Amino acid sequence: MQFSSLAFLACLFASANAHFRLLYPEPRGAFVAADEPKFCGGHTQVTTNRTVFPLSGGIFSIRTGHPEWTAGVMISTVANPNNFDNFTVDGQQQLVRGYAHEHDAGSFCMPLNISAANIPGVGDGSNVTIQVVFEGGDGNLYQCADLTLSANLTSVSDFTCENATDSSGGHGSHGTPSQTPAPTGAALGLSHEMSAYTAVFLGLVGVATALL
């Protein structure tokens, strides 16, 4: 019984340390840290209030207290995606932004040029859903956002894009930013690309989760 209690506390501690927040676009449903390992962070129904999002020149922003993390963005053109299969094509993740690695904790604003991914069925006026996949060493975590794409919207004006790393490197802590926040509309590109093997591994973990 003591071993079971310790194992439970260890799992609880790990999941609390590794969480992340999708700041923009507005995520599907309220943030619940315990539900992040689930599909779309535990929210299986599409929102009725989609974010109007640039077809080209968009950004997404996340915040994490976990250093040494990897993230990518999947996309679905299904009207109401409610499982991981809706984000795959022929068994492969349909990525609109490939996986990349970052060393620091903090807030990050990254480019998301959906049109450049050349996804079939994606264009001006399309209703799509993106799912951010985050891995900080304790397993995959997920958050989704439901979007309506617009070719006329070429930049994001209703969100202040900010990059600020946490110099303390603590889990969930709020240290002094190690760089000046970027001006509105700026975006940080993650330069440390994952290996193909790691990307495949994350995809397999997602599929395995869907089968549970």
Tab-separated table of C-alpha atoms in Angstrom:
chain	number	residue	atom	x	y	z
A	1	MET	CA	0.000	0.000	0.000
A	2	GLN	CA	2.859	2.360	0.833
A	3	PHE	CA	4.468	1.653	-2.556
A	4	SER	CA	1.192	2.372	-4.363
A	5	SER	CA	0.820	5.678	-2.529
A	6	LEU	CA	4.379	6.708	-3.372
A	7	ALA	CA	3.891	5.758	-7.019
A	8	PHE	CA	0.695	7.794	-7.178
A	9	LEU	CA	2.382	10.830	-5.620
A	10	ALA	CA	5.317	10.509	-8.028
A	11	CYS	CA	2.980	10.470	-11.028
A	12	LEU	CA	1.020	13.400	-9.636
A	13	PHE	CA	4.215	15.398	-9.072
A	14	ALA	CA	5.482	14.661	-12.586
A	15	SER	CA	2.246	15.700	-14.278
A	16	ALA	CA	2.108	18.911	-12.240
A	17	ASN	CA	5.651	19.830	-13.246
A	18	ALA	CA	5.318	19.232	-16.970
A	19	HIS	CA	2.170	21.189	-17.806
A	20	PHE	CA	1.942	23.993	-20.357
A	21	ARG	CA	-0.639	26.605	-21.265
A	22	LEU	CA	-1.816	27.500	-24.754
A	23	LEU	CA	-2.134	31.283	-24.604
A	24	TYR	CA	-3.088	31.936	-28.238
A	25	PRO	CA	-5.183	31.101	-30.147
A	26	GLU	CA	-7.827	30.724	-27.474
A	27	PRO	CA	-7.883	27.087	-26.378
A	28	ARG	CA	-10.894	24.817	-26.521
A	29	GLY	CA	-12.337	24.836	-22.994
A	30	ALA	CA	-10.911	25.707	-19.596
A	31	PHE	CA	-7.403	24.627	-18.634
A	32	VAL	CA	-7.283	21.588	-16.328
A	33	ALA	CA	-3.724	20.418	-15.657
A	34	ALA	CA	-4.761	16.850	-14.812
A	35	ASP	CA	-6.521	16.506	-18.193
A	36	GLU	CA	-3.628	17.642	-20.404
A	37	PRO	CA	-2.484	14.065	-21.180
A	38	LYS	CA	-5.924	13.485	-22.743
A	39	PHE	CA	-7.051	14.348	-26.273
A	40	CYS	CA	-7.401	18.142	-26.583
A	41	GLY	CA	-6.718	18.529	-22.868
A	42	GLY	CA	-9.922	16.666	-22.047
A	43	HIS	CA	-12.204	18.749	-24.311
A	44	THR	CA	-13.747	16.575	-27.022
A	45	GLN	CA	-16.391	18.971	-28.369
A	46	VAL	CA	-15.713	21.793	-30.815
A	47	THR	CA	-16.345	25.302	-29.521
A	48	THR	CA	-19.130	27.382	-31.058
A	49	ASN	CA	-16.973	30.519	-30.869
A	50	ARG	CA	-14.059	29.827	-33.218
A	51	THR	CA	-11.077	32.176	-33.394
A	52	VAL	CA	-10.711	33.945	-36.752
A	53	PHE	CA	-7.106	33.147	-37.626
A	54	PRO	CA	-4.749	34.197	-40.463
A	55	LEU	CA	-4.418	31.669	-43.259
A	56	SER	CA	-0.864	33.000	-43.646
A	57	GLY	CA	1.284	34.821	-41.105
A	58	GLY	CA	-0.357	33.471	-37.956
A	59	ILE	CA	1.268	32.766	-34.602
A	60	PHE	CA	0.672	30.564	-31.598
A	61	SER	CA	1.862	31.181	-28.067
A	62	ILE	CA	2.481	28.887	-25.113
A	63	ARG	CA	3.812	29.226	-21.570
A	64	THR	CA	5.590	26.528	-19.582
A	65	GLY	CA	7.634	26.275	-16.411
A	66	HIS	CA	9.370	23.182	-17.789
A	67	PRO	CA	12.811	23.529	-19.458
A	68	GLU	CA	13.961	21.147	-22.214
A	69	TRP	CA	10.686	20.633	-24.027
A	70	THR	CA	9.510	19.745	-27.514
A	71	ALA	CA	6.346	20.899	-29.277
A	72	GLY	CA	4.584	20.564	-32.611
A	73	VAL	CA	1.166	21.426	-34.045
A	74	MET	CA	-1.270	19.036	-35.720
A	75	ILE	CA	-4.297	20.134	-37.744
A	76	SER	CA	-7.687	18.600	-38.520
A	77	THR	CA	-10.218	19.613	-41.166
A	78	VAL	CA	-12.950	17.451	-39.606
A	79	ALA	CA	-15.970	19.539	-38.579
A	80	ASN	CA	-15.970	18.280	-34.989
A	81	PRO	CA	-12.700	16.436	-34.314
A	82	ASN	CA	-13.066	14.384	-31.142
A	83	ASN	CA	-10.256	11.828	-31.315
A	84	PHE	CA	-6.616	11.529	-32.369
A	85	ASP	CA	-7.499	9.773	-35.634
A	86	ASN	CA	-9.087	13.022	-36.848
A	87	PHE	CA	-5.591	14.566	-36.857
A	88	THR	CA	-3.957	11.829	-38.932
A	89	VAL	CA	-3.758	10.904	-42.610
A	90	ASP	CA	-2.872	7.317	-43.528
A	91	GLY	CA	-1.807	6.724	-39.939
A	92	GLN	CA	0.577	9.702	-39.852
A	93	GLN	CA	0.115	12.902	-37.880
A	94	GLN	CA	-1.063	15.776	-40.095
A	95	LEU	CA	1.413	18.425	-38.987
A	96	VAL	CA	1.027	22.103	-39.742
A	97	ARG	CA	4.197	22.866	-37.782
A	98	GLY	CA	6.911	20.261	-37.295
A	99	TYR	CA	8.302	19.290	-33.910
A	100	ALA	CA	11.027	21.521	-32.471
A	101	HIS	CA	12.992	21.590	-29.233
A	102	GLU	CA	13.569	24.462	-26.804
A	103	HIS	CA	15.966	24.498	-23.842
A	104	ASP	CA	14.337	27.155	-21.660
A	105	ALA	CA	11.128	27.560	-19.701
A	106	GLY	CA	9.060	30.701	-20.198
A	107	SER	CA	6.581	32.258	-22.634
A	108	PHE	CA	7.081	31.685	-26.353
A	109	CYS	CA	5.427	33.117	-29.451
A	110	MET	CA	6.010	31.096	-32.633
A	111	PRO	CA	5.016	31.458	-36.290
A	112	LEU	CA	2.182	29.302	-37.590
A	113	ASN	CA	1.834	29.697	-41.355
A	114	ILE	CA	-1.013	27.294	-42.070
A	115	SER	CA	-1.167	27.903	-45.826
A	116	ALA	CA	2.508	26.932	-46.213
A	117	ALA	CA	1.739	23.394	-45.003
A	118	ASN	CA	-0.371	22.759	-48.148
A	119	ILE	CA	-2.951	20.683	-46.291
A	120	PRO	CA	-5.778	19.495	-48.604
A	121	GLY	CA	-9.086	21.166	-47.765
A	122	VAL	CA	-7.461	24.113	-45.981
A	123	GLY	CA	-8.160	27.559	-47.425
A	124	ASP	CA	-9.916	30.865	-46.911
A	125	GLY	CA	-13.000	30.353	-44.739
A	126	SER	CA	-12.086	26.817	-43.663
A	127	ASN	CA	-13.061	25.661	-40.193
A	128	VAL	CA	-10.121	23.744	-38.740
A	129	THR	CA	-8.819	22.645	-35.366
A	130	ILE	CA	-5.183	22.702	-34.301
A	131	GLN	CA	-3.808	20.502	-31.532
A	132	VAL	CA	-0.553	21.511	-29.857
A	133	VAL	CA	1.497	18.493	-28.761
A	134	PHE	CA	3.896	19.249	-25.903
A	135	GLU	CA	6.462	16.870	-24.401
A	136	GLY	CA	8.536	17.956	-21.417
A	137	GLY	CA	9.974	14.614	-20.356
A	138	ASP	CA	6.875	13.219	-18.649
A	139	GLY	CA	4.788	12.159	-21.657
A	140	ASN	CA	2.715	13.963	-24.269
A	141	LEU	CA	0.351	16.783	-23.287
A	142	TYR	CA	-2.317	18.287	-25.549
A	143	GLN	CA	-4.348	21.466	-26.018
A	144	CYS	CA	-6.612	22.390	-28.933
A	145	ALA	CA	-7.970	25.537	-30.562
A	146	ASP	CA	-10.868	25.757	-33.028
A	147	LEU	CA	-10.264	28.232	-35.862
A	148	THR	CA	-11.873	29.825	-38.903
A	149	LEU	CA	-9.154	30.720	-41.407
A	150	SER	CA	-9.111	34.076	-43.174
A	151	ALA	CA	-6.974	35.090	-46.146
A	152	ASN	CA	-7.809	38.747	-45.475
A	153	LEU	CA	-6.374	38.602	-41.964
A	154	THR	CA	-2.614	38.803	-42.416
A	155	SER	CA	-1.519	39.382	-38.812
A	156	VAL	CA	-2.738	38.968	-35.249
A	157	SER	CA	-3.873	42.242	-33.689
A	158	ASP	CA	-5.794	41.047	-30.626
A	159	PHE	CA	-2.888	39.350	-28.857
A	160	THR	CA	0.431	40.726	-27.616
A	161	CYS	CA	3.137	38.375	-28.819
A	162	GLU	CA	5.808	37.951	-26.142
A	163	ASN	CA	8.975	35.892	-25.753
A	164	ALA	CA	10.408	35.728	-22.247
A	165	THR	CA	12.537	32.862	-20.985
A	166	ASP	CA	12.588	31.897	-17.330
A	167	SER	CA	16.201	32.190	-16.181
A	168	SER	CA	15.498	30.240	-12.989
A	169	GLY	CA	14.718	27.089	-14.970
A	170	GLY	CA	12.309	26.006	-12.233
A	171	HIS	CA	9.217	23.913	-12.831
A	172	GLY	CA	6.245	26.241	-12.863
A	173	SER	CA	8.225	29.108	-11.367
A	174	HIS	CA	8.114	32.691	-12.546
A	175	GLY	CA	11.693	33.901	-12.713
A	176	THR	CA	12.979	37.113	-14.224
A	177	PRO	CA	12.719	37.024	-18.029
A	178	SER	CA	16.128	36.605	-19.604
A	179	GLN	CA	15.212	38.570	-22.706
A	180	THR	CA	13.049	41.572	-23.484
A	181	PRO	CA	9.518	40.669	-24.595
A	182	ALA	CA	9.127	40.931	-28.350
A	183	PRO	CA	6.849	43.684	-29.706
A	184	THR	CA	3.286	42.916	-30.741
A	185	GLY	CA	3.137	40.731	-33.830
A	186	ALA	CA	6.719	39.466	-33.552
A	187	ALA	CA	7.309	35.741	-33.403
A	188	LEU	CA	10.094	33.468	-32.250
A	189	GLY	CA	10.981	30.477	-34.412
A	190	LEU	CA	12.320	27.446	-32.564
A	191	SER	CA	15.562	26.462	-34.246
A	192	HIS	CA	16.358	23.113	-32.646
A	193	GLU	CA	14.495	20.631	-34.867
A	194	MET	CA	13.735	17.167	-33.516
A	195	SER	CA	15.038	14.057	-35.170
A	196	ALA	CA	12.598	12.103	-37.311
A	197	TYR	CA	12.802	9.232	-34.843
A	198	THR	CA	11.595	11.376	-31.956
A	199	ALA	CA	8.722	12.750	-34.030
A	200	VAL	CA	7.644	9.223	-34.927
A	201	PHE	CA	7.850	8.236	-31.249
A	202	LEU	CA	5.568	11.103	-30.227
A	203	GLY	CA	3.133	10.097	-32.950
A	204	LEU	CA	3.053	6.508	-31.712
A	205	VAL	CA	2.430	7.690	-28.150
A	206	GLY	CA	-0.525	9.737	-29.372
A	207	VAL	CA	-1.990	6.774	-31.258
A	208	ALA	CA	-1.485	4.509	-28.244
A	209	THR	CA	-3.278	7.052	-26.044
A	210	ALA	CA	-6.209	7.096	-28.454
A	211	LEU	CA	-6.530	3.309	-28.211
A	212	LEU	CA	-6.708	3.307	-24.403
